[in-house]
Amino acid sequence: MNLPSKDKKGGRYLSYSQITTFKNSREDYYNRYILKVPFEGNEYTDFGSNVGEALENSNFTKFTDRETAILKQITRLDVFERRIKIEYDSFYLIGYIDTSTIDLSRIIDYKTGGLKKEFQYMENDYNQLHVYALGIRQETGIHVKDASVEFIRRGGNAYRDQKLFVKDENPIVIPQDLSEERLKHVYWDILRTAKEIEKFYKENK
């Protein structure tokens, strides 16, 4: 399959971020993955990265005591940033699990966001943890038993020059449906999206 990204051996691949970007904005996908314009973070992406690093390293020095008390409520499992890979006939998909148990029976993805942003992780088009579960099954034969998003409420507004902060609100746990029907749907949706990306790439490279 003719896709924009290829590894050192010439194998074509997609990342979960590529799929998400393509679905959200063809213009952003074109700039980032076809023109290869370097990604520039902002206060929001930096905030999310700081939260993830604090949880992974148990280092909360970038946060106040009040924020730290909230972050310490977040579930932290045995392994962080485990790479997964799903092989298709002519490409593969890669992603990174925020945290998982050693036996891979449980996986969690961390998200931060403002008011009502947690609802997007309850919708059927959110499938990140399903992708990870599929990758784990293909690689190891293990069926993930428990997958959830742990959502951390963010306060402040960077566009109004307000500092972003962890709100004094308990994290929200959003369980994910790992039924066979749901996983099959996600598997084929990845393939359909890959074909759409291939077509878009051929038309715009």
PDB file of C-alpha atoms in Angstrom:
ATOM      1  CA  MET A   1       0.000   0.000   0.000  1.00  0.00           C
ATOM      2  CA  ASN A   2       1.380   3.403  -0.985  1.00  0.00           C
ATOM      3  CA  LEU A   3       1.370   5.481   2.212  1.00  0.00           C
ATOM      4  CA  PRO A   4       3.404   8.585   3.115  1.00  0.00           C
ATOM      5  CA  SER A   5       5.389   6.998   5.962  1.00  0.00           C
ATOM      6  CA  LYS A   6       7.880   4.194   5.523  1.00  0.00           C
ATOM      7  CA  ASP A   7      10.440   2.579   7.795  1.00  0.00           C
ATOM      8  CA  LYS A   8      14.153   1.987   7.146  1.00  0.00           C
ATOM      9  CA  LYS A   9      13.364  -1.229   5.282  1.00  0.00           C
ATOM     10  CA  GLY A  10      10.804   0.469   3.044  1.00  0.00           C
ATOM     11  CA  GLY A  11       7.768  -0.907   4.860  1.00  0.00           C
ATOM     12  CA  ARG A  12       4.762   1.369   4.773  1.00  0.00           C
ATOM     13  CA  TYR A  13       3.042   2.193   8.039  1.00  0.00           C
ATOM     14  CA  LEU A  14       0.519   4.410   9.788  1.00  0.00           C
ATOM     15  CA  SER A  15       0.462   5.635  13.356  1.00  0.00           C
ATOM     16  CA  TYR A  16      -2.667   6.075  15.421  1.00  0.00           C
ATOM     17  CA  SER A  17      -1.934   9.817  15.371  1.00  0.00           C
ATOM     18  CA  GLN A  18      -1.942   9.785  11.566  1.00  0.00           C
ATOM     19  CA  ILE A  19      -5.362   8.160  11.453  1.00  0.00           C
ATOM     20  CA  THR A  20      -6.776  10.629  13.982  1.00  0.00           C
ATOM     21  CA  THR A  21      -5.303  13.605  12.147  1.00  0.00           C
ATOM     22  CA  PHE A  22      -6.633  12.390   8.787  1.00  0.00           C
ATOM     23  CA  LYS A  23     -10.143  11.932  10.162  1.00  0.00           C
ATOM     24  CA  ASN A  24     -10.132  15.327  11.870  1.00  0.00           C
ATOM     25  CA  SER A  25      -8.518  17.473   9.164  1.00  0.00           C
ATOM     26  CA  ARG A  26      -7.259  16.578   5.688  1.00  0.00           C
ATOM     27  CA  GLU A  27      -5.390  19.888   5.576  1.00  0.00           C
ATOM     28  CA  ASP A  28      -3.518  19.123   8.799  1.00  0.00           C
ATOM     29  CA  TYR A  29      -2.735  15.628   7.525  1.00  0.00           C
ATOM     30  CA  TYR A  30      -1.391  17.000   4.248  1.00  0.00           C
ATOM     31  CA  ASN A  31       0.858  19.512   6.000  1.00  0.00           C
ATOM     32  CA  ARG A  32       2.169  17.177   8.659  1.00  0.00           C
ATOM     33  CA  TYR A  33       2.538  13.842   6.899  1.00  0.00           C
ATOM     34  CA  ILE A  34       2.876  14.661   3.197  1.00  0.00           C
ATOM     35  CA  LEU A  35       4.693  18.010   3.270  1.00  0.00           C
ATOM     36  CA  LYS A  36       6.458  16.865   6.491  1.00  0.00           C
ATOM     37  CA  VAL A  37       5.986  20.240   8.186  1.00  0.00           C
ATOM     38  CA  PRO A  38       7.393  19.796  11.724  1.00  0.00           C
ATOM     39  CA  PHE A  39       4.739  19.597  14.405  1.00  0.00           C
ATOM     40  CA  GLU A  40       4.704  22.628  16.656  1.00  0.00           C
ATOM     41  CA  GLY A  41       3.253  22.109  20.096  1.00  0.00           C
ATOM     42  CA  ASN A  42       1.360  24.676  22.120  1.00  0.00           C
ATOM     43  CA  GLU A  43       0.364  25.247  25.725  1.00  0.00           C
ATOM     44  CA  TYR A  44      -2.287  22.534  25.510  1.00  0.00           C
ATOM     45  CA  THR A  45      -0.057  19.821  24.069  1.00  0.00           C
ATOM     46  CA  ASP A  46       2.701  20.802  26.504  1.00  0.00           C
ATOM     47  CA  PHE A  47       0.286  20.529  29.406  1.00  0.00           C
ATOM     48  CA  GLY A  48      -0.795  17.042  28.337  1.00  0.00           C
ATOM     49  CA  SER A  49       2.844  15.983  27.944  1.00  0.00           C
ATOM     50  CA  ASN A  50       3.700  17.328  31.396  1.00  0.00           C
ATOM     51  CA  VAL A  51       0.848  15.367  32.933  1.00  0.00           C
ATOM     52  CA  GLY A  52       1.922  12.180  31.160  1.00  0.00           C
ATOM     53  CA  GLU A  53       5.550  12.591  32.208  1.00  0.00           C
ATOM     54  CA  ALA A  54       4.561  13.257  35.817  1.00  0.00           C
ATOM     55  CA  LEU A  55       2.462  10.098  35.936  1.00  0.00           C
ATOM     56  CA  GLU A  56       5.143   7.972  34.283  1.00  0.00           C
ATOM     57  CA  ASN A  57       8.046   9.224  36.389  1.00  0.00           C
ATOM     58  CA  SER A  58       6.242  10.011  39.664  1.00  0.00           C
ATOM     59  CA  ASN A  59       7.727  13.488  39.426  1.00  0.00           C
ATOM     60  CA  PHE A  60       5.158  16.189  40.169  1.00  0.00           C
ATOM     61  CA  THR A  61       7.505  19.156  40.541  1.00  0.00           C
ATOM     62  CA  LYS A  62       5.789  21.046  37.704  1.00  0.00           C
ATOM     63  CA  PHE A  63       2.505  20.994  39.619  1.00  0.00           C
ATOM     64  CA  THR A  64       1.208  22.547  42.816  1.00  0.00           C
ATOM     65  CA  ASP A  65       0.457  20.454  45.884  1.00  0.00           C
ATOM     66  CA  ARG A  66      -3.251  20.687  45.112  1.00  0.00           C
ATOM     67  CA  GLU A  67      -2.735  19.537  41.517  1.00  0.00           C
ATOM     68  CA  THR A  68      -0.425  16.763  42.665  1.00  0.00           C
ATOM     69  CA  ALA A  69      -3.105  15.455  45.021  1.00  0.00           C
ATOM     70  CA  ILE A  70      -5.439  15.046  42.036  1.00  0.00           C
ATOM     71  CA  LEU A  71      -2.795  13.477  39.795  1.00  0.00           C
ATOM     72  CA  LYS A  72      -1.896  10.937  42.452  1.00  0.00           C
ATOM     73  CA  GLN A  73      -5.453   9.609  42.218  1.00  0.00           C
ATOM     74  CA  ILE A  74      -4.758   8.500  38.643  1.00  0.00           C
ATOM     75  CA  THR A  75      -4.154   4.786  38.151  1.00  0.00           C
ATOM     76  CA  ARG A  76      -0.567   3.989  37.230  1.00  0.00           C
ATOM     77  CA  LEU A  77       0.088   0.430  36.131  1.00  0.00           C
ATOM     78  CA  ASP A  78       3.328  -1.529  35.647  1.00  0.00           C
ATOM     79  CA  VAL A  79       4.513  -0.422  32.201  1.00  0.00           C
ATOM     80  CA  PHE A  80       4.424   2.969  30.459  1.00  0.00           C
ATOM     81  CA  GLU A  81       4.549   3.806  26.736  1.00  0.00           C
ATOM     82  CA  ARG A  82       4.492   0.220  25.508  1.00  0.00           C
ATOM     83  CA  ARG A  83       4.700   0.086  21.716  1.00  0.00           C
ATOM     84  CA  ILE A  84       2.086  -1.926  19.832  1.00  0.00           C
ATOM     85  CA  LYS A  85       1.987  -2.958  16.196  1.00  0.00           C
ATOM     86  CA  ILE A  86      -0.841  -4.338  14.062  1.00  0.00           C
ATOM     87  CA  GLU A  87       0.203  -6.058  10.837  1.00  0.00           C
ATOM     88  CA  TYR A  88      -1.994  -5.796   7.749  1.00  0.00           C
ATOM     89  CA  ASP A  89      -1.145  -7.330   4.366  1.00  0.00           C
ATOM     90  CA  SER A  90       0.561  -4.260   2.900  1.00  0.00           C
ATOM     91  CA  PHE A  91       1.187  -1.936   5.856  1.00  0.00           C
ATOM     92  CA  TYR A  92       1.265  -1.874   9.631  1.00  0.00           C
ATOM     93  CA  LEU A  93      -0.084   0.393  12.347  1.00  0.00           C
ATOM     94  CA  ILE A  94       1.861   1.517  15.407  1.00  0.00           C
ATOM     95  CA  GLY A  95       0.809   3.117  18.669  1.00  0.00           C
ATOM     96  CA  TYR A  96       1.911   3.552  22.274  1.00  0.00           C
ATOM     97  CA  ILE A  97      -0.105   2.526  25.329  1.00  0.00           C
ATOM     98  CA  ASP A  98       0.079   5.078  28.135  1.00  0.00           C
ATOM     99  CA  THR A  99       0.143   2.406  30.836  1.00  0.00           C
ATOM    100  CA  SER A 100      -0.520  -1.334  31.088  1.00  0.00           C
ATOM    101  CA  THR A 101      -0.138  -4.246  33.458  1.00  0.00           C
ATOM    102  CA  ILE A 102       2.794  -6.574  32.912  1.00  0.00           C
ATOM    103  CA  ASP A 103       0.448  -9.348  31.807  1.00  0.00           C
ATOM    104  CA  LEU A 104      -1.348  -6.904  29.424  1.00  0.00           C
ATOM    105  CA  SER A 105      -4.751  -7.776  30.841  1.00  0.00           C
ATOM    106  CA  ARG A 106      -5.431  -4.101  31.585  1.00  0.00           C
ATOM    107  CA  ILE A 107      -4.606  -0.949  29.634  1.00  0.00           C
ATOM    108  CA  ILE A 108      -5.281   2.731  30.305  1.00  0.00           C
ATOM    109  CA  ASP A 109      -5.020   5.892  28.222  1.00  0.00           C
ATOM    110  CA  TYR A 110      -4.692   9.287  29.917  1.00  0.00           C
ATOM    111  CA  LYS A 111      -6.532  12.300  28.575  1.00  0.00           C
ATOM    112  CA  THR A 112      -6.766  15.912  29.679  1.00  0.00           C
ATOM    113  CA  GLY A 113      -9.410  18.405  28.637  1.00  0.00           C
ATOM    114  CA  GLY A 114     -11.770  21.178  29.540  1.00  0.00           C
ATOM    115  CA  LEU A 115     -15.466  21.210  30.312  1.00  0.00           C
ATOM    116  CA  LYS A 116     -17.434  18.340  28.695  1.00  0.00           C
ATOM    117  CA  LYS A 117     -14.415  17.156  26.678  1.00  0.00           C
ATOM    118  CA  GLU A 118     -14.649  13.758  28.343  1.00  0.00           C
ATOM    119  CA  PHE A 119     -17.757  12.923  26.330  1.00  0.00           C
ATOM    120  CA  GLN A 120     -15.756  12.420  23.133  1.00  0.00           C
ATOM    121  CA  TYR A 121     -14.169   9.357  24.740  1.00  0.00           C
ATOM    122  CA  MET A 122     -17.607   7.842  25.214  1.00  0.00           C
ATOM    123  CA  GLU A 123     -18.459   8.044  21.505  1.00  0.00           C
ATOM    124  CA  ASN A 124     -18.251   5.137  19.048  1.00  0.00           C
ATOM    125  CA  ASP A 125     -15.680   6.917  16.890  1.00  0.00           C
ATOM    126  CA  TYR A 126     -13.148   6.888  19.727  1.00  0.00           C
ATOM    127  CA  ASN A 127     -11.226   3.653  19.220  1.00  0.00           C
ATOM    128  CA  GLN A 128      -7.674   4.192  20.483  1.00  0.00           C
ATOM    129  CA  LEU A 129      -7.767   1.541  23.202  1.00  0.00           C
ATOM    130  CA  HIS A 130      -9.468  -0.889  20.829  1.00  0.00           C
ATOM    131  CA  VAL A 131      -6.529  -0.475  18.453  1.00  0.00           C
ATOM    132  CA  TYR A 132      -4.156  -1.228  21.306  1.00  0.00           C
ATOM    133  CA  ALA A 133      -6.149  -4.297  22.331  1.00  0.00           C
ATOM    134  CA  LEU A 134      -6.052  -5.581  18.753  1.00  0.00           C
ATOM    135  CA  GLY A 135      -2.297  -5.049  18.598  1.00  0.00           C
ATOM    136  CA  ILE A 136      -1.733  -6.887  21.865  1.00  0.00           C
ATOM    137  CA  ARG A 137      -3.853  -9.817  20.713  1.00  0.00           C
ATOM    138  CA  GLN A 138      -2.078 -10.105  17.379  1.00  0.00           C
ATOM    139  CA  GLU A 139       1.377  -9.858  18.940  1.00  0.00           C
ATOM    140  CA  THR A 140       0.896 -11.999  22.052  1.00  0.00           C
ATOM    141  CA  GLY A 141      -2.436 -13.808  21.794  1.00  0.00           C
ATOM    142  CA  ILE A 142      -3.555 -12.093  24.993  1.00  0.00           C
ATOM    143  CA  HIS A 143      -7.114 -10.786  25.171  1.00  0.00           C
ATOM    144  CA  VAL A 144      -7.184  -7.492  27.070  1.00  0.00           C
ATOM    145  CA  LYS A 145      -9.843  -7.758  29.768  1.00  0.00           C
ATOM    146  CA  ASP A 146     -10.069  -4.143  30.919  1.00  0.00           C
ATOM    147  CA  ALA A 147      -9.504  -0.910  29.005  1.00  0.00           C
ATOM    148  CA  SER A 148     -10.376   2.583  30.123  1.00  0.00           C
ATOM    149  CA  VAL A 149      -9.664   6.255  29.649  1.00  0.00           C
ATOM    150  CA  GLU A 150      -8.759   8.206  32.776  1.00  0.00           C
ATOM    151  CA  PHE A 151      -9.747  11.796  32.113  1.00  0.00           C
ATOM    152  CA  ILE A 152      -8.167  14.701  33.992  1.00  0.00           C
ATOM    153  CA  ARG A 153     -10.040  17.981  33.981  1.00  0.00           C
ATOM    154  CA  ARG A 154      -7.984  20.946  32.841  1.00  0.00           C
ATOM    155  CA  GLY A 155      -8.620  24.533  33.870  1.00  0.00           C
ATOM    156  CA  GLY A 156      -7.469  27.826  32.409  1.00  0.00           C
ATOM    157  CA  ASN A 157      -7.518  29.220  28.874  1.00  0.00           C
ATOM    158  CA  ALA A 158      -4.222  29.711  27.054  1.00  0.00           C
ATOM    159  CA  TYR A 159      -5.917  31.815  24.375  1.00  0.00           C
ATOM    160  CA  ARG A 160      -6.773  34.339  27.082  1.00  0.00           C
ATOM    161  CA  ASP A 161      -3.245  34.200  28.515  1.00  0.00           C
ATOM    162  CA  GLN A 162      -4.458  32.105  31.432  1.00  0.00           C
ATOM    163  CA  LYS A 163      -2.155  29.443  32.841  1.00  0.00           C
ATOM    164  CA  LEU A 164      -3.403  25.880  32.393  1.00  0.00           C
ATOM    165  CA  PHE A 165      -3.813  23.814  35.536  1.00  0.00           C
ATOM    166  CA  VAL A 166      -5.248  20.575  36.896  1.00  0.00           C
ATOM    167  CA  LYS A 167      -8.696  21.330  38.251  1.00  0.00           C
ATOM    168  CA  ASP A 168      -9.628  20.262  41.750  1.00  0.00           C
ATOM    169  CA  GLU A 169     -11.923  17.527  40.451  1.00  0.00           C
ATOM    170  CA  ASN A 170     -11.710  13.767  40.738  1.00  0.00           C
ATOM    171  CA  PRO A 171     -10.493  12.017  37.569  1.00  0.00           C
ATOM    172  CA  ILE A 172     -13.206  10.462  35.419  1.00  0.00           C
ATOM    173  CA  VAL A 173     -12.853   6.782  34.488  1.00  0.00           C
ATOM    174  CA  ILE A 174     -14.425   5.914  31.114  1.00  0.00           C
ATOM    175  CA  PRO A 175     -14.579   2.138  30.454  1.00  0.00           C
ATOM    176  CA  GLN A 176     -14.228   0.952  26.853  1.00  0.00           C
ATOM    177  CA  ASP A 177     -16.206  -1.791  25.134  1.00  0.00           C
ATOM    178  CA  LEU A 178     -13.855  -4.602  24.105  1.00  0.00           C
ATOM    179  CA  SER A 179     -16.507  -6.914  22.712  1.00  0.00           C
ATOM    180  CA  GLU A 180     -15.606  -8.995  19.651  1.00  0.00           C
ATOM    181  CA  GLU A 181     -18.117  -7.069  17.571  1.00  0.00           C
ATOM    182  CA  ARG A 182     -16.546  -3.750  18.520  1.00  0.00           C
ATOM    183  CA  LEU A 183     -12.983  -4.964  17.918  1.00  0.00           C
ATOM    184  CA  LYS A 184     -13.876  -6.360  14.498  1.00  0.00           C
ATOM    185  CA  HIS A 185     -15.470  -3.058  13.549  1.00  0.00           C
ATOM    186  CA  VAL A 186     -12.318  -1.164  14.554  1.00  0.00           C
ATOM    187  CA  TYR A 187     -10.046  -3.593  12.698  1.00  0.00           C
ATOM    188  CA  TRP A 188     -11.879  -3.083   9.406  1.00  0.00           C
ATOM    189  CA  ASP A 189     -12.283   0.647  10.004  1.00  0.00           C
ATOM    190  CA  ILE A 190      -8.485   0.961  10.167  1.00  0.00           C
ATOM    191  CA  LEU A 191      -8.194  -0.779   6.804  1.00  0.00           C
ATOM    192  CA  ARG A 192     -10.862   1.438   5.230  1.00  0.00           C
ATOM    193  CA  THR A 193      -9.140   4.547   6.548  1.00  0.00           C
ATOM    194  CA  ALA A 194      -5.764   3.336   5.268  1.00  0.00           C
ATOM    195  CA  LYS A 195      -7.244   2.989   1.775  1.00  0.00           C
ATOM    196  CA  GLU A 196      -8.676   6.514   2.007  1.00  0.00           C
ATOM    197  CA  ILE A 197      -5.252   7.821   3.084  1.00  0.00           C
ATOM    198  CA  GLU A 198      -3.589   6.001   0.178  1.00  0.00           C
ATOM    199  CA  LYS A 199      -6.027   7.589  -2.274  1.00  0.00           C
ATOM    200  CA  PHE A 200      -5.534  11.028  -0.717  1.00  0.00           C
ATOM    201  CA  TYR A 201      -1.760  10.616  -0.840  1.00  0.00           C
ATOM    202  CA  LYS A 202      -1.759   9.613  -4.515  1.00  0.00           C
ATOM    203  CA  GLU A 203      -3.892  12.633  -5.374  1.00  0.00           C
ATOM    204  CA  ASN A 204      -1.857  15.147  -3.370  1.00  0.00           C
ATOM    205  CA  LYS A 205       1.790  14.095  -3.237  1.00  0.00           C
TER     206      LYS A 205
END
